[in-house]
Coordinates of C-alpha atoms in Angstrom, one line a residue:
M73 CA -41.9 -0.8 0.3
G74 CA -42.9 -3.5 3.2
A75 CA -39.8 -5.5 2.9
L76 CA -36.8 -2.9 3.5
Q77 CA -39.3 -1.8 7.5
I78 CA -37.9 -2.2 10.1
K79 CA -39.3 -4.7 12.5
R80 CA -39.3 -3.8 16.4
S81 CA -40.1 -5.9 18.7
P82 CA -42.4 -5.1 20.9
K83 CA -40.7 -6.8 24.2
Q84 CA -37.8 -4.7 26.5
Y85 CA -35.7 -6.1 28.4
D86 CA -33.5 -5.1 30.6
A87 CA -30.5 -5.1 29.0
V88 CA -29.6 -5.8 25.9
I89 CA -25.9 -7.2 25.7
V90 CA -24.6 -7.6 21.9
G91 CA -21.6 -10.1 21.8
S92 CA -20.8 -13.1 23.5
G93 CA -17.5 -13.5 23.6
A94 CA -15.5 -13.0 28.1
G95 CA -17.3 -8.9 28.2
G96 CA -20.7 -9.8 26.8
G97 CA -19.9 -14.1 28.4
M98 CA -19.8 -12.5 32.0
A99 CA -22.0 -10.1 31.5
A100 CA -24.6 -12.4 30.4
Y101 CA -24.1 -14.4 33.3
V102 CA -24.2 -12.2 35.9
L103 CA -27.6 -10.3 35.4
A104 CA -29.3 -12.7 34.3
H105 CA -28.2 -15.4 37.2
A106 CA -29.8 -12.5 39.1
G107 CA -33.1 -12.4 37.1
L108 CA -32.6 -9.5 35.1
K109 CA -34.3 -10.3 31.1
V110 CA -31.3 -10.0 29.1
L111 CA -31.2 -10.7 25.1
M112 CA -28.0 -11.1 23.6
L113 CA -27.1 -9.9 19.9
E114 CA -24.2 -12.5 18.5
A115 CA -23.1 -12.2 15.3
G116 CA -22.4 -15.1 13.4
P117 CA -24.0 -18.7 14.3
F118 CA -25.0 -20.6 17.9
Y119 CA -21.6 -22.9 18.6
D120 CA -21.5 -25.0 21.9
P121 CA -17.9 -26.8 21.9
A122 CA -19.7 -30.2 23.0
K123 CA -21.4 -30.1 20.2
H124 CA -19.5 -28.8 17.0
S125 CA -15.7 -28.6 18.1
S126 CA -13.4 -30.6 15.6
Q127 CA -11.4 -31.4 18.7
L128 CA -9.2 -35.4 18.1
K129 CA -9.6 -35.3 14.2
F130 CA -6.9 -36.1 11.8
S131 CA -5.5 -34.2 8.7
Y132 CA -6.7 -36.6 6.4
E133 CA -10.3 -36.1 8.0
S134 CA -10.9 -32.5 5.9
P135 CA -10.9 -32.1 2.7
R136 CA -8.4 -29.7 2.4
R137 CA -6.5 -31.4 5.5
G138 CA -7.0 -29.3 7.8
A139 CA -5.3 -26.0 5.8
V140 CA -5.8 -22.6 6.5
T141 CA -8.8 -21.0 4.6
R142 CA -9.7 -17.3 4.2
A143 CA -13.5 -18.3 6.5
R144 CA -10.6 -20.9 8.9
S145 CA -6.7 -18.4 9.1
F146 CA -6.0 -21.1 11.6
G147 CA -6.8 -24.4 10.1
D148 CA -9.9 -26.0 9.1
F149 CA -10.3 -27.2 12.6
D150 CA -9.1 -24.1 14.6
A151 CA -12.8 -23.1 16.4
A152 CA -12.6 -20.0 15.4
F153 CA -14.6 -19.0 12.9
G154 CA -13.7 -16.0 10.7
G155 CA -10.4 -14.0 10.5
W156 CA -8.6 -11.4 9.2
E157 CA -10.2 -10.8 6.2
L158 CA -14.0 -11.7 6.1
E159 CA -16.6 -12.1 3.3
G160 CA -18.4 -8.3 2.5
E161 CA -17.0 -7.1 5.4
P162 CA -14.4 -4.7 4.9
Y163 CA -12.5 -2.6 6.5
T164 CA -9.8 0.3 4.9
K165 CA -6.7 1.9 6.3
K166 CA -5.0 5.1 5.9
D167 CA -1.6 6.1 5.1
N168 CA 0.3 2.9 4.5
T169 CA -2.0 1.4 8.2
E170 CA -1.0 -2.1 8.0
F171 CA -3.2 -3.1 10.7
D172 CA -5.0 -6.5 10.3
W173 CA -8.0 -6.1 12.0
F174 CA -8.9 -10.0 13.3
R175 CA -13.0 -10.8 13.5
S176 CA -13.8 -14.0 14.9
R177 CA -18.5 -14.6 14.6
M178 CA -19.5 -17.4 16.6
L179 CA -20.9 -17.9 19.6
G180 CA -18.4 -17.1 22.4
G181 CA -16.4 -15.5 20.1
R182 CA -12.6 -15.9 20.1
T183 CA -12.6 -16.9 23.4
N184 CA -13.2 -19.8 21.6
H185 CA -10.0 -21.1 20.3
W186 CA -7.5 -18.5 21.9
G187 CA -4.2 -20.3 24.1
R188 CA -6.5 -19.5 27.2
I189 CA -3.6 -17.8 28.9
S190 CA -4.4 -16.7 31.7
L191 CA -2.8 -13.7 33.2
R192 CA -4.3 -10.9 35.8
L193 CA -2.5 -7.6 35.5
G194 CA -0.2 -6.2 37.7
P195 CA -0.5 -3.1 40.4
K196 CA 2.3 -1.5 38.1
D197 CA 0.4 -2.0 35.4
F198 CA -3.0 -0.4 36.5
Q199 CA 0.1 2.3 38.0
P200 CA 2.3 2.7 35.8
D201 CA 5.2 4.5 37.0
D202 CA 6.7 4.7 34.0
G203 CA 6.4 8.8 33.6
I204 CA 5.0 7.7 30.0
S205 CA 2.3 5.6 30.0
E206 CA -1.4 7.3 31.6
R207 CA -2.2 5.6 34.8
W208 CA -5.8 4.2 35.0
P209 CA -8.7 5.5 37.7
I210 CA -8.5 1.9 39.6
T211 CA -6.2 0.2 41.1
Y212 CA -4.9 -3.2 41.2
D213 CA -7.0 -4.0 44.3
E214 CA -10.0 -2.8 43.3
V215 CA -9.8 -5.2 40.3
K216 CA -8.5 -8.2 42.8
P217 CA -11.1 -9.1 44.2
F218 CA -13.0 -10.1 40.7
Y219 CA -9.6 -11.1 39.5
D220 CA -10.1 -13.9 42.7
K221 CA -13.7 -14.7 41.5
I222 CA -14.0 -15.4 38.4
D223 CA -10.3 -17.7 39.3
R224 CA -12.6 -19.1 40.9
L225 CA -15.0 -19.7 39.1
L226 CA -13.6 -20.5 35.7
G227 CA -10.5 -21.9 37.1
I228 CA -7.0 -21.3 36.3
Y229 CA -4.0 -23.7 36.9
G230 CA -0.6 -21.5 37.9
T231 CA 1.8 -21.8 41.2
V232 CA 2.5 -19.2 43.6
E233 CA 5.7 -16.8 41.9
G234 CA 5.0 -13.4 45.2
L235 CA 6.0 -11.2 41.9
E236 CA 5.0 -7.7 42.1
N237 CA 3.9 -7.3 38.8
D238 CA 2.5 -10.9 37.8
P239 CA 0.3 -10.8 40.7
D240 CA -0.5 -14.3 41.6
G241 CA -4.2 -16.3 41.2
I242 CA -6.1 -18.9 42.8
F243 CA -4.9 -22.0 41.4
L244 CA -4.9 -25.3 40.2
P245 CA -2.2 -27.1 40.3
P246 CA -0.1 -26.6 37.7
P247 CA 0.7 -29.5 34.3
K248 CA 4.5 -30.9 34.6
P249 CA 6.7 -29.1 32.2
R250 CA 7.5 -31.5 29.3
L251 CA 10.8 -32.2 28.0
N252 CA 11.3 -29.6 25.5
E253 CA 10.5 -27.3 29.2
L254 CA 13.0 -28.5 30.8
F255 CA 15.9 -28.1 28.6
I256 CA 14.5 -24.1 28.0
I257 CA 14.2 -23.9 32.1
K258 CA 17.5 -24.6 32.3
G259 CA 19.3 -22.7 29.2
A260 CA 16.9 -19.5 30.0
K261 CA 18.4 -19.6 33.5
K262 CA 21.8 -19.5 32.2
A263 CA 20.3 -17.0 30.0
G264 CA 19.6 -15.3 32.9
V265 CA 15.7 -15.5 32.0
K266 CA 13.3 -16.5 34.8
V267 CA 10.8 -18.7 33.8
I268 CA 7.8 -20.6 36.2
P269 CA 5.3 -22.8 35.6
G270 CA 2.2 -20.8 32.9
R271 CA -0.9 -19.8 34.1
G272 CA -3.9 -20.8 31.6
S273 CA -8.1 -21.0 31.7
V274 CA -8.0 -25.2 31.7
L275 CA -9.4 -27.4 34.7
T276 CA -6.4 -29.7 35.6
Q277 CA -8.1 -31.3 38.6
A278 CA -12.3 -30.7 39.3
L279 CA -14.1 -27.2 39.4
P280 CA -15.5 -28.2 43.5
G281 CA -19.5 -28.2 43.0
N282 CA -19.3 -28.1 39.0
K283 CA -20.5 -30.9 37.3
D284 CA -21.0 -29.8 34.4
R285 CA -17.1 -29.7 32.8
G286 CA -14.3 -32.5 32.4
V287 CA -11.0 -32.3 33.1
C288 CA -8.6 -31.9 31.0
F289 CA -7.2 -34.7 29.6
Y290 CA -4.6 -33.6 27.7
C291 CA -4.9 -33.6 24.2
G292 CA -3.3 -29.9 23.8
Q293 CA -6.1 -28.8 21.6
C294 CA -7.7 -25.8 23.1
N295 CA -7.6 -24.5 20.0
R296 CA -10.2 -26.8 18.8
A297 CA -12.5 -25.6 22.5
C298 CA -13.2 -28.6 24.4
K299 CA -16.0 -30.6 23.7
V300 CA -16.3 -31.9 27.6
Y301 CA -15.5 -28.0 28.7
A302 CA -12.5 -28.2 30.8
D303 CA -10.7 -24.8 28.8
F304 CA -12.6 -21.7 29.3
S305 CA -14.4 -20.4 26.6
S306 CA -17.3 -17.8 27.1
S307 CA -19.6 -20.5 25.2
S308 CA -19.6 -23.5 27.7
C309 CA -19.2 -21.6 30.3
L310 CA -21.0 -18.5 30.6
V311 CA -23.7 -17.9 28.2
I312 CA -25.1 -22.2 27.8
P313 CA -24.7 -21.9 31.5
A314 CA -27.1 -18.3 31.8
L315 CA -29.1 -19.6 28.7
R316 CA -30.2 -22.6 31.7
T317 CA -31.4 -19.8 34.3
G318 CA -35.0 -18.7 31.6
N319 CA -33.9 -15.1 31.8
L320 CA -31.5 -14.9 28.7
E321 CA -32.7 -15.1 25.2
L322 CA -30.1 -15.9 22.3
I323 CA -30.4 -13.8 19.0
S324 CA -27.8 -15.5 17.0
N325 CA -26.1 -14.2 13.6
A326 CA -27.7 -10.6 14.6
M327 CA -24.9 -7.9 13.1
A328 CA -25.8 -5.0 15.2
R329 CA -26.1 -1.4 13.9
E330 CA -26.6 0.6 16.2
V331 CA -27.4 2.6 19.9
L332 CA -31.4 3.3 19.5
T333 CA -31.9 6.7 22.3
D334 CA -34.6 8.9 23.3
K335 CA -35.2 12.1 23.1
N336 CA -32.5 13.1 25.6
G337 CA -30.6 10.3 24.5
L338 CA -30.6 7.3 26.7
A339 CA -29.9 3.7 25.2
T340 CA -33.9 2.8 24.3
G341 CA -32.7 -0.4 22.0
V342 CA -30.0 -1.5 19.4
S343 CA -30.9 -2.3 15.7
Y344 CA -29.3 -5.0 14.2
I345 CA -29.9 -7.1 10.2
S346 CA -30.1 -10.8 10.7
K347 CA -28.4 -12.6 8.6
D348 CA -30.7 -15.0 8.3
D349 CA -33.4 -12.7 6.3
M350 CA -31.1 -9.8 4.9
Q351 CA -34.0 -7.6 7.1
E352 CA -33.4 -4.9 9.8
Y353 CA -35.0 -5.3 13.1
Q354 CA -34.8 -3.5 16.7
A355 CA -34.4 -5.1 20.3
M356 CA -35.6 -3.0 23.0
G357 CA -34.2 -2.6 26.4
K358 CA -33.6 -0.3 29.7
M359 CA -30.4 -0.9 28.7
V360 CA -27.8 -1.4 26.6
I361 CA -24.9 -3.2 27.6
L362 CA -21.5 -3.7 23.8
A363 CA -20.0 -6.3 24.5
A364 CA -18.5 -6.6 20.7
S365 CA -15.0 -7.1 20.5
A366 CA -12.6 -3.0 21.1
C367 CA -13.4 -1.9 17.6
E368 CA -16.6 -3.7 16.7
S369 CA -18.0 -1.9 19.9
A370 CA -16.7 1.5 18.9
R371 CA -17.6 0.8 15.0
I372 CA -21.6 0.7 16.3
M373 CA -20.2 3.8 19.0
L374 CA -19.3 5.6 16.0
N375 CA -22.4 4.7 14.0
S376 CA -24.6 5.6 16.4
K377 CA -25.2 9.8 15.7
S378 CA -28.2 11.6 16.7
T379 CA -29.0 15.6 17.6
V380 CA -28.1 14.7 20.9
H381 CA -24.8 12.8 20.5
P382 CA -23.8 14.2 16.9
N383 CA -20.0 13.1 16.3
G384 CA -21.5 9.4 18.0
L385 CA -22.4 7.7 21.4
A386 CA -21.3 8.7 23.7
N387 CA -18.8 11.0 22.0
S388 CA -18.2 14.5 23.2
S389 CA -14.8 13.6 24.1
G390 CA -14.0 12.8 20.4
L391 CA -12.1 10.1 21.4
V392 CA -14.0 7.0 20.6
G393 CA -11.6 4.3 18.7
K394 CA -9.2 6.8 19.6
Y395 CA -6.0 4.7 21.8
L396 CA -6.6 1.7 20.2
Q397 CA -3.3 -0.8 20.9
D398 CA -2.5 -3.9 20.2
S399 CA 0.4 -6.2 21.5
T400 CA 3.6 -6.0 19.7
G401 CA 4.6 -10.0 18.7
A402 CA 7.8 -11.5 17.7
S403 CA 8.9 -15.2 17.5
Q404 CA 11.6 -17.3 16.4
S405 CA 12.3 -20.9 16.6
A406 CA 15.0 -23.4 16.5
V407 CA 16.6 -27.2 16.6
L408 CA 18.1 -28.4 19.8
P409 CA 20.5 -31.4 17.9
Q410 CA 20.1 -33.1 21.7
L411 CA 16.5 -34.0 21.1
L412 CA 17.0 -35.7 17.5
D413 CA 15.8 -39.1 17.5
R414 CA 14.1 -39.3 19.9
K415 CA 12.3 -41.5 21.4
R416 CA 8.3 -41.1 20.7
F417 CA 5.3 -40.6 23.2
N418 CA 2.3 -38.6 24.3
E419 CA 3.5 -35.3 25.8
D420 CA 1.2 -33.2 24.4
A421 CA 0.4 -31.4 27.5
T422 CA -2.3 -28.1 27.7
G423 CA -3.4 -26.4 24.6
S424 CA -2.3 -23.6 26.7
L425 CA 1.2 -22.7 28.2
N426 CA 3.0 -25.1 30.4
V427 CA 6.1 -23.1 31.1
Y428 CA 6.2 -18.4 31.0
G429 CA 8.6 -16.3 31.2
P430 CA 7.4 -12.7 33.3
W431 CA 9.0 -9.5 32.5
M432 CA 11.6 -9.1 34.7
E433 CA 13.8 -6.1 34.0
D434 CA 14.4 -3.3 35.1
N435 CA 12.8 -0.3 32.2
K436 CA 14.1 1.9 33.3
K437 CA 17.6 1.1 32.1
L438 CA 16.2 -0.6 28.5
D439 CA 15.6 2.1 25.3
F440 CA 11.8 1.0 25.6
P441 CA 9.0 1.3 27.7
R442 CA 7.2 -1.2 29.7
G443 CA 8.0 -4.7 28.5
Y444 CA 7.2 -8.2 27.3
H445 CA 6.6 -11.6 28.7
I446 CA 7.8 -15.0 26.8
E447 CA 5.9 -17.8 26.2
F448 CA 7.8 -21.4 25.1
G449 CA 6.7 -24.3 22.7
G450 CA 8.2 -27.3 20.9
G451 CA 7.7 -30.6 21.9
M452 CA 5.8 -34.1 20.4
R453 CA 2.4 -32.8 19.9
M454 CA 0.1 -34.0 17.2
P455 CA 2.1 -33.3 13.8
G456 CA -0.5 -31.5 11.2
Y457 CA -0.5 -31.3 7.9
G458 CA 2.9 -30.1 6.1
F459 CA 4.6 -31.4 9.2
G460 CA 8.5 -30.9 9.7
G461 CA 8.3 -27.1 7.8
E462 CA 11.8 -26.8 9.2
V463 CA 13.7 -29.3 7.9
P464 CA 14.2 -26.3 4.7
R465 CA 14.2 -23.6 7.1
L466 CA 18.4 -24.9 8.0
N467 CA 19.1 -22.7 5.5
G468 CA 19.4 -26.4 3.5
M469 CA 21.6 -28.0 6.1
I470 CA 20.9 -30.2 8.6
P471 CA 23.3 -32.1 11.7
G472 CA 23.9 -35.3 9.9
R473 CA 23.9 -38.4 12.3
D474 CA 27.0 -38.3 12.4
G475 CA 27.2 -35.1 14.0
K476 CA 28.2 -33.0 10.5
M477 CA 26.2 -31.1 8.8
K478 CA 24.8 -31.8 5.4
E479 CA 22.5 -31.1 2.6
A480 CA 18.3 -31.3 4.1
G481 CA 15.4 -32.9 3.1
G482 CA 15.4 -34.1 -0.8
F483 CA 12.9 -36.0 -1.4
G484 CA 11.8 -40.2 -0.6
V485 CA 13.7 -42.3 1.9
S486 CA 15.6 -39.2 2.6
L487 CA 13.2 -36.6 3.3
K488 CA 11.0 -38.8 6.0
D489 CA 14.5 -39.9 7.5
D490 CA 15.5 -36.6 7.9
Y491 CA 11.5 -35.2 9.5
R492 CA 11.4 -38.8 11.9
R493 CA 14.5 -37.1 13.3
F494 CA 14.0 -33.8 13.6
Y495 CA 10.2 -34.4 15.3
G496 CA 9.9 -32.9 18.6
A497 CA 13.2 -31.6 18.2
Q498 CA 12.0 -27.9 18.0
I499 CA 11.1 -25.5 19.9
G500 CA 10.2 -21.8 20.2
M501 CA 10.1 -18.2 21.9
A502 CA 7.2 -16.0 21.8
G503 CA 7.6 -12.3 22.9
R504 CA 4.0 -10.3 24.1
G505 CA 5.0 -6.8 25.1
V506 CA 3.6 -4.0 25.8
G507 CA 2.4 -1.0 22.7
M508 CA 1.9 2.0 23.4
A509 CA -1.1 4.1 24.0
R510 CA -1.4 7.0 21.4
I511 CA -4.4 8.9 20.2
D512 CA -2.6 8.9 17.0
N513 CA -3.3 4.7 16.9
Y514 CA -7.0 4.9 16.1
C515 CA -10.3 3.4 13.4
E516 CA -13.1 5.6 12.1
I517 CA -15.6 5.4 10.3
D518 CA -14.6 5.8 6.4
P519 CA -17.1 7.6 4.7
N520 CA -17.7 6.4 1.8
V521 CA -17.4 2.4 2.0
V522 CA -20.3 0.0 3.8
D523 CA -20.8 -3.7 4.0
R524 CA -22.7 -6.7 2.8
Y525 CA -25.3 -5.2 5.3
G526 CA -25.2 -1.7 5.1
I527 CA -23.3 -1.0 7.3
P528 CA -21.0 2.4 7.5
V529 CA -17.4 -0.1 7.7
L530 CA -14.2 1.3 9.9
R531 CA -10.7 2.9 8.6
F532 CA -8.1 2.1 10.4
H533 CA -4.4 4.7 11.4
Y534 CA -2.2 2.4 13.2
K535 CA 1.5 2.2 13.1
W536 CA 4.6 1.0 15.5
N537 CA 7.6 3.3 16.6
N538 CA 10.8 2.8 18.3
D539 CA 8.9 2.2 21.3
E540 CA 8.0 -1.4 19.0
I541 CA 10.6 -2.0 17.5
N542 CA 13.6 -1.6 19.9
Q543 CA 11.4 -4.1 22.2
A544 CA 11.2 -6.2 19.7
R545 CA 15.2 -6.3 18.7
H546 CA 15.8 -6.8 23.0
M547 CA 13.2 -10.5 22.7
Q548 CA 15.8 -11.2 19.6
Q549 CA 18.5 -10.8 21.3
T550 CA 16.6 -12.9 24.2
F551 CA 15.8 -15.3 22.1
D552 CA 19.0 -16.1 20.6
R553 CA 21.3 -15.7 24.6
I554 CA 18.6 -18.7 25.4
I555 CA 19.2 -20.5 21.5
H556 CA 23.2 -20.3 22.3
E557 CA 23.0 -21.8 26.6
L558 CA 20.6 -24.9 25.0
G559 CA 23.0 -25.5 22.4
G560 CA 21.0 -25.4 20.0
I561 CA 20.6 -24.1 16.4
S562 CA 18.5 -20.9 15.3
L563 CA 15.9 -21.1 12.1
S564 CA 15.7 -18.2 12.1
K565 CA 17.3 -14.3 12.0
H566 CA 15.5 -11.1 12.4
G567 CA 17.3 -8.0 11.9
P568 CA 16.5 -3.8 11.3
E569 CA 15.2 -5.0 7.9
D570 CA 12.6 -6.5 8.4
M571 CA 11.6 -4.2 12.4
W572 CA 13.1 -7.6 14.6
G573 CA 10.5 -9.3 13.2
L574 CA 8.0 -7.4 15.1
E575 CA 4.5 -8.7 13.3
A576 CA 1.9 -6.3 11.9
P577 CA -0.6 -4.8 13.7
G578 CA -4.0 -6.4 14.8
R579 CA -1.8 -10.0 14.3
I580 CA -1.4 -10.4 17.8
I581 CA -5.1 -10.1 18.1
H582 CA -5.1 -8.2 21.2
E583 CA -6.5 -4.8 20.0
V584 CA -7.7 -2.3 23.2
G585 CA -8.4 1.1 24.2
T586 CA -11.4 2.3 21.9
A587 CA -12.8 3.6 24.4
R588 CA -10.3 4.0 27.9
M589 CA -12.4 4.4 31.4
G590 CA -11.0 8.0 33.4
N591 CA -12.4 10.6 36.1
N592 CA -13.0 13.0 33.0
P593 CA -15.9 13.4 30.3
K594 CA -13.4 15.7 28.2
S595 CA -10.4 12.2 28.3
S596 CA -12.4 10.0 28.8
V597 CA -14.7 7.5 26.8
L598 CA -16.5 5.2 30.2
N599 CA -16.4 6.5 33.5
K600 CA -14.2 3.4 36.2
W601 CA -17.1 1.5 36.5
C602 CA -17.3 0.3 32.3
Q603 CA -20.5 2.9 31.6
A604 CA -20.6 6.2 29.7
H605 CA -20.0 9.6 30.5
D606 CA -22.7 10.7 28.2
C607 CA -25.5 8.2 28.4
N608 CA -25.9 6.9 32.2
N609 CA -27.2 3.1 30.7
L610 CA -25.0 2.2 28.1
F611 CA -21.7 -0.1 29.6
V612 CA -19.1 -0.7 27.5
V613 CA -16.7 -4.8 29.2
D614 CA -14.9 -6.1 26.3
G615 CA -11.1 -4.5 25.7
A616 CA -12.4 -1.0 24.5
P617 CA -12.0 0.3 28.6
T618 CA -8.5 0.4 28.3
V619 CA -6.5 2.7 29.0
Q620 CA -2.8 1.2 28.7
Q621 CA -2.6 -2.3 27.7
S622 CA -0.2 -4.6 29.8
D623 CA 2.2 -7.5 28.1
K624 CA -0.1 -9.7 29.7
N625 CA -3.3 -10.1 27.7
A626 CA -6.6 -8.3 28.1
T627 CA -9.1 -11.5 29.2
W628 CA -8.4 -12.6 32.5
T629 CA -8.4 -8.8 32.9
I630 CA -12.0 -8.0 30.6
L631 CA -13.4 -10.8 32.3
A632 CA -12.5 -9.1 36.1
L633 CA -14.2 -6.2 34.9
S634 CA -17.8 -6.5 33.1
M635 CA -17.9 -8.5 36.0
R636 CA -17.7 -5.8 38.3
T637 CA -19.8 -3.6 36.2
A638 CA -22.8 -6.0 36.0
E639 CA -22.3 -5.9 40.3
Y640 CA -22.8 -1.9 39.3
I641 CA -25.3 -2.5 37.5
L642 CA -26.8 -4.3 39.8
E643 CA -26.5 -2.3 42.7
H644 CA -27.4 1.1 40.9
R645 CA -30.4 -0.8 39.6
Q646 CA -32.4 -1.2 43.2
K647 CA -31.6 2.4 43.4
Q648 CA -33.2 3.4 40.0
N649 CA -29.6 5.3 39.5
I650 CA -30.0 3.1 35.5

């Protein structure tokens, strides 16, 4: 039985943090720099973009030519170790749920491969006036000072626009629009769609006083993570600097099982399984900070049962796992005949957005609440293996050199000629919108299934309703107008039969809301400082505290709220309230 004994660490830390993404990285950065002794548990391996990124590699340098695998869902060179399916780590679904859960097991988590699109929630996102969305217990003005701090700390480009619900930040200069984006701006304006420069956490200029990070050299590969740290990743910009203080310790390949509690129900540490030897260990701390991602943190809390917390830690309200939300997503692409046979030149730009279409319509006139924004892409980026797939997607016909439609491709010289003609002529539009917070969209513990580490897994229940479907229809209609004004040729059509191209829940990887904040312990899990109502030395600083998401992705808000929570911890620790 000796091999099965749980190994308890004799050391007690000021804080044990689970997860190293945006929320965990920021909490570790603030607390370690303040002198607290912090332990971070990460479920995947150590990852330093400077050493481990596949930046600037060509497809032929991969035995799979850069192709997608089960463990590399965005391709062999993408920085994400993980995906929607992980070997030995299943999850289940009920009632015809389509929810797909993405996990990124590595230092820095998903922040290594995301698009770096960095948007603040606006005043109406925190305090919506649509009569449907629930309001947060905080306002934009309360969060704004922390948005400002992370702008200065991490760097973000953009332009001051004065838009009411897309607040301006403290911006570095944005990259110039590429040729296809100049066409998009012109066509979108004719279609009544406002387009502004993108807002991305990429250094277009050096940050004052920061000698550890380089400046973007416009390779367009932020998804691979940047070797010179020009883009924001939690690993490069938060965790590794925190490690240098000597106050942060990191245990990699540590799969958290549960939060440990004492007879009074207070957190005392975290039990985890080491992937290196498959043994269970206990790390002890004066407080526990969960930042494992919205669903993983909910899983840990639900698995943390005790006599004081019989329904799971901090779950007296029964709302842990409830109000799960993911962004809506629908897209369309087109070919612009005026860009066929383009001259070749480098226009990779950043790997984030160059231009962006903020939500501008009065949603009170529409048949769905809230709204969406549009992300635009295209141009002559470095071709990947299998590049040119847009040719056969034109229903077999393409514009010939004489302007008449002809049969596409074929093989040999004809196929190569078509690929060359279409290189750089394609544009893409992706809508990202609000998935409404509903109590009947949730995750829970499956009582019959465990993962390879013996930890009970999550079971999901999630369905879109007419709000999201109608929103996707509006996206496609907007895309159609823009393509028409551009004189483009659409490469795909969507309709009621496929819910207007609406992606399945979980596919946009923006899930939030499983431990919502609020003032009433009966209707929320956390208070407005991301502190558990039922356990005052437990904090959750990932996407879980979200009350109602907006059309903006959550990363910049997770960072701001995590910094706010960490400063709250420091203040109240001095007062011995925690």
